[in-house]
Amino acid sequence: AQKVTQAQTEISVVEKEDVTLDCVYETRDTTYYLFWYKQPPSGELVFLIRRNSFDEQNEISGRYSWNFQKSTSSFNFTITASQVVDSAVYFCALSEARSGNTGKLIFGQGTTLQVKP
Amino acid sequence: DVKVTQSSRYLVKRTGEKVFLECVQDMDHENMFWYRQDPGLGLRLIYFSYDVKMKEKGDIPEGYSVSREKKERFSLILESASTNQTSMYLCASSPQGGRVTSGANVLTFGAGSRLTVL
């Protein structure tokens, strides 16, 4: 069965520290997509990244980077030099090819990141 | 720059009341979704719709129904609200699937509707 696990419920760091958010997924599909979303205090989830199962290259976008490892079924998210504005709930999600690419996502439990000044 | 709008940000209802949560998107997306967000459980899919008048059950459809009479509008209905339906409800939309294009399975979310059932 498909499943996404974010074992870290809450993380607290001091500004400028690096922080990694873990995501482990389960799927029987060979074709799937992984996502990260950010939910700031305003409540609206904001899309950060999508990766497909055939592309294991790590990606960097400014202070954000993502490490996709199929061997460990993980898709971890690192924020370098964290800032107070990074404080939010972060969700990892999975979309399987069997969902017909309708956008049906399975979400993890979410990790609340607090960055203190 | 409004894309997905949920009509009510906060609602307080009483047990047994019928509750309507409205969602409108202005991106001409075919797919629309209702998720429920609870602490420690993440987001769970209630219902989704891939076309007007079409709907499919998600993972937790019990106690809910939906309506999609127009492409841009997707309503979530609680026929008889119960206290265990107190939650944050999130609406989302995405463009048509088939072959995944650059944005085909990327969801755009509304700001959420926090429902309290007393």
Tab-separated table of N, CA and C in Angstrom, chain A residues 2 33 35 37 39 41-47 50 89 91 95 100-110, chain B residues 9 31 33 35 37 40-43 45 48 90 94 97-107 109-111:
chain	number	residue	atom	x	y	z
A	2	GLN	N	0.330	2.308	-0.525
A	2	GLN	CA	1.111	3.534	-0.587
A	2	GLN	C	1.061	4.258	0.748
A	33	TYR	N	5.486	10.062	-8.372
A	33	TYR	CA	5.988	11.420	-8.200
A	33	TYR	C	6.024	11.755	-6.716
A	35	PHE	N	6.528	14.975	-3.861
A	35	PHE	CA	6.323	16.409	-3.734
A	35	PHE	C	6.708	16.878	-2.338
A	37	TYR	N	5.426	20.322	-0.035
A	37	TYR	CA	4.608	21.516	0.083
A	37	TYR	C	4.930	22.205	1.397
A	39	GLN	N	3.338	24.879	4.270
A	39	GLN	CA	2.122	25.502	4.777
A	39	GLN	C	2.490	26.545	5.824
A	41	PRO	N	1.854	29.936	8.321
A	41	PRO	CA	0.741	30.189	9.254
A	41	PRO	C	-0.547	30.669	8.585
A	42	SER	N	-0.442	31.249	7.414
A	42	SER	CA	-1.647	31.694	6.708
A	42	SER	C	-2.541	30.529	6.300
A	43	GLY	N	-1.979	29.322	6.224
A	43	GLY	CA	-2.799	28.140	5.983
A	43	GLY	C	-2.750	27.563	4.591
A	44	GLU	N	-2.387	28.335	3.600
A	44	GLU	CA	-2.431	27.855	2.219
A	44	GLU	C	-1.169	27.065	1.885
A	45	LEU	N	-1.336	25.842	1.459
A	45	LEU	CA	-0.184	25.028	1.076
A	45	LEU	C	0.428	25.562	-0.216
A	46	VAL	N	1.740	25.671	-0.206
A	46	VAL	CA	2.467	26.193	-1.356
A	46	VAL	C	3.357	25.090	-1.912
A	47	PHE	N	3.254	24.850	-3.197
A	47	PHE	CA	4.051	23.832	-3.869
A	47	PHE	C	5.517	24.251	-3.881
A	50	ARG	N	8.454	18.976	-7.302
A	50	ARG	CA	7.979	17.667	-7.721
A	50	ARG	C	9.138	16.923	-8.380
A	89	VAL	N	4.676	24.483	8.403
A	89	VAL	CA	4.507	23.034	8.383
A	89	VAL	C	4.856	22.569	6.978
A	91	PHE	N	4.990	19.430	4.222
A	91	PHE	CA	4.391	18.139	3.888
A	91	PHE	C	5.117	17.513	2.708
A	95	SER	N	2.430	10.733	-5.393
A	95	SER	CA	1.380	10.502	-6.382
A	95	SER	C	1.813	9.329	-7.245
A	100	GLY	N	-3.626	7.877	-12.362
A	100	GLY	CA	-3.997	8.457	-13.636
A	100	GLY	C	-3.556	9.884	-13.794
A	101	ASN	N	-2.560	10.249	-13.005
A	101	ASN	CA	-2.050	11.610	-13.089
A	101	ASN	C	-3.152	12.641	-12.871
A	102	THR	N	-4.118	12.299	-12.048
A	102	THR	CA	-5.184	13.244	-11.742
A	102	THR	C	-4.774	14.224	-10.662
A	103	GLY	N	-3.624	14.014	-10.081
A	103	GLY	CA	-3.206	14.881	-9.001
A	103	GLY	C	-3.590	14.354	-7.645
A	104	LYS	N	-4.092	13.139	-7.563
A	104	LYS	CA	-4.438	12.577	-6.268
A	104	LYS	C	-3.158	12.297	-5.499
A	105	LEU	N	-2.980	12.964	-4.402
A	105	LEU	CA	-1.758	12.863	-3.609
A	105	LEU	C	-2.004	12.192	-2.273
A	106	ILE	N	-1.000	11.453	-1.821
A	106	ILE	CA	-1.003	10.881	-0.477
A	106	ILE	C	0.025	11.674	0.313
A	107	PHE	N	-0.421	12.260	1.413
A	107	PHE	CA	0.430	13.143	2.185
A	107	PHE	C	0.986	12.459	3.425
A	108	GLY	N	2.160	12.924	3.835
A	108	GLY	CA	2.691	12.541	5.120
A	108	GLY	C	2.026	13.339	6.229
A	109	GLN	N	2.464	13.087	7.437
A	109	GLN	CA	1.831	13.706	8.599
A	109	GLN	C	2.218	15.169	8.775
A	110	GLY	N	3.275	15.560	8.112
A	110	GLY	CA	3.736	16.940	8.219
A	110	GLY	C	4.782	17.106	9.316
B	9	ARG	N	-13.548	31.082	5.966
B	9	ARG	CA	-12.280	30.771	6.609
B	9	ARG	C	-12.501	30.061	7.949
B	31	ASN	N	-9.479	19.063	-12.471
B	31	ASN	CA	-9.520	18.280	-11.236
B	31	ASN	C	-9.688	19.175	-10.018
B	33	PHE	N	-10.317	18.861	-5.530
B	33	PHE	CA	-10.142	17.940	-4.407
B	33	PHE	C	-10.604	18.596	-3.102
B	35	TYR	N	-9.595	17.911	0.858
B	35	TYR	CA	-8.789	17.218	1.846
B	35	TYR	C	-9.200	17.690	3.229
B	37	GLN	N	-7.435	18.128	7.083
B	37	GLN	CA	-6.143	18.181	7.759
B	37	GLN	C	-6.338	18.121	9.260
B	40	GLY	N	-1.123	15.453	13.309
B	40	GLY	CA	-0.587	14.102	13.395
B	40	GLY	C	-1.053	13.155	12.307
B	41	LEU	N	-2.023	13.599	11.519
B	41	LEU	CA	-2.558	12.738	10.451
B	41	LEU	C	-2.284	13.301	9.072
B	42	GLY	N	-1.776	14.494	8.987
B	42	GLY	CA	-1.515	15.095	7.689
B	42	GLY	C	-2.803	15.434	6.966
B	43	LEU	N	-2.756	15.363	5.643
B	43	LEU	CA	-3.930	15.622	4.820
B	43	LEU	C	-4.494	14.298	4.327
B	45	LEU	N	-7.563	12.591	1.870
B	45	LEU	CA	-8.461	12.924	0.772
B	45	LEU	C	-9.880	12.455	1.078
B	48	PHE	N	-12.738	13.640	-4.639
B	48	PHE	CA	-12.195	14.440	-5.723
B	48	PHE	C	-13.074	14.325	-6.957
B	90	LEU	N	-9.351	21.589	3.329
B	90	LEU	CA	-8.572	22.231	2.275
B	90	LEU	C	-9.080	21.799	0.911
B	94	SER	N	-6.181	20.962	-9.838
B	94	SER	CA	-5.033	20.691	-10.702
B	94	SER	C	-5.539	20.538	-12.128
B	97	GLY	N	-5.037	15.425	-16.201
B	97	GLY	CA	-3.954	14.443	-16.203
B	97	GLY	C	-3.737	13.867	-17.570
B	98	GLY	N	-3.689	12.528	-17.667
B	98	GLY	CA	-3.261	11.898	-18.898
B	98	GLY	C	-1.759	11.815	-18.810
B	99	ARG	N	-1.071	12.344	-19.752
B	99	ARG	CA	0.381	12.425	-19.613
B	99	ARG	C	0.710	13.616	-18.728
B	100	VAL	N	1.595	13.381	-17.813
B	100	VAL	CA	1.907	14.459	-16.883
B	100	VAL	C	2.724	15.529	-17.596
B	101	THR	N	2.203	16.709	-17.647
B	101	THR	CA	2.958	17.824	-18.217
B	101	THR	C	3.668	18.542	-17.078
B	102	SER	N	4.159	19.678	-17.323
B	102	SER	CA	4.955	20.343	-16.307
B	102	SER	C	4.161	20.636	-15.051
B	103	GLY	N	2.856	20.725	-15.155
B	103	GLY	CA	2.098	21.059	-13.953
B	103	GLY	C	0.891	20.186	-13.735
B	104	ALA	N	0.756	19.092	-14.493
B	104	ALA	CA	-0.495	18.352	-14.524
B	104	ALA	C	-0.887	17.737	-13.200
B	105	ASN	N	0.044	17.331	-12.364
B	105	ASN	CA	-0.386	16.765	-11.091
B	105	ASN	C	0.088	17.602	-9.910
B	106	VAL	N	0.280	18.873	-10.152
B	106	VAL	CA	0.628	19.793	-9.077
B	106	VAL	C	-0.636	20.464	-8.583
B	107	LEU	N	-0.913	20.313	-7.304
B	107	LEU	CA	-2.123	20.877	-6.724
B	107	LEU	C	-1.909	22.327	-6.308
B	109	PHE	N	-3.688	24.963	-3.775
B	109	PHE	CA	-4.585	24.889	-2.626
B	109	PHE	C	-5.224	26.236	-2.299
B	110	GLY	N	-6.397	26.152	-1.692
B	110	GLY	CA	-7.004	27.313	-1.073
B	110	GLY	C	-6.438	27.507	0.329
B	111	ALA	N	-6.894	28.542	1.000
B	111	ALA	CA	-6.355	28.892	2.322
B	111	ALA	C	-6.944	28.038	3.435
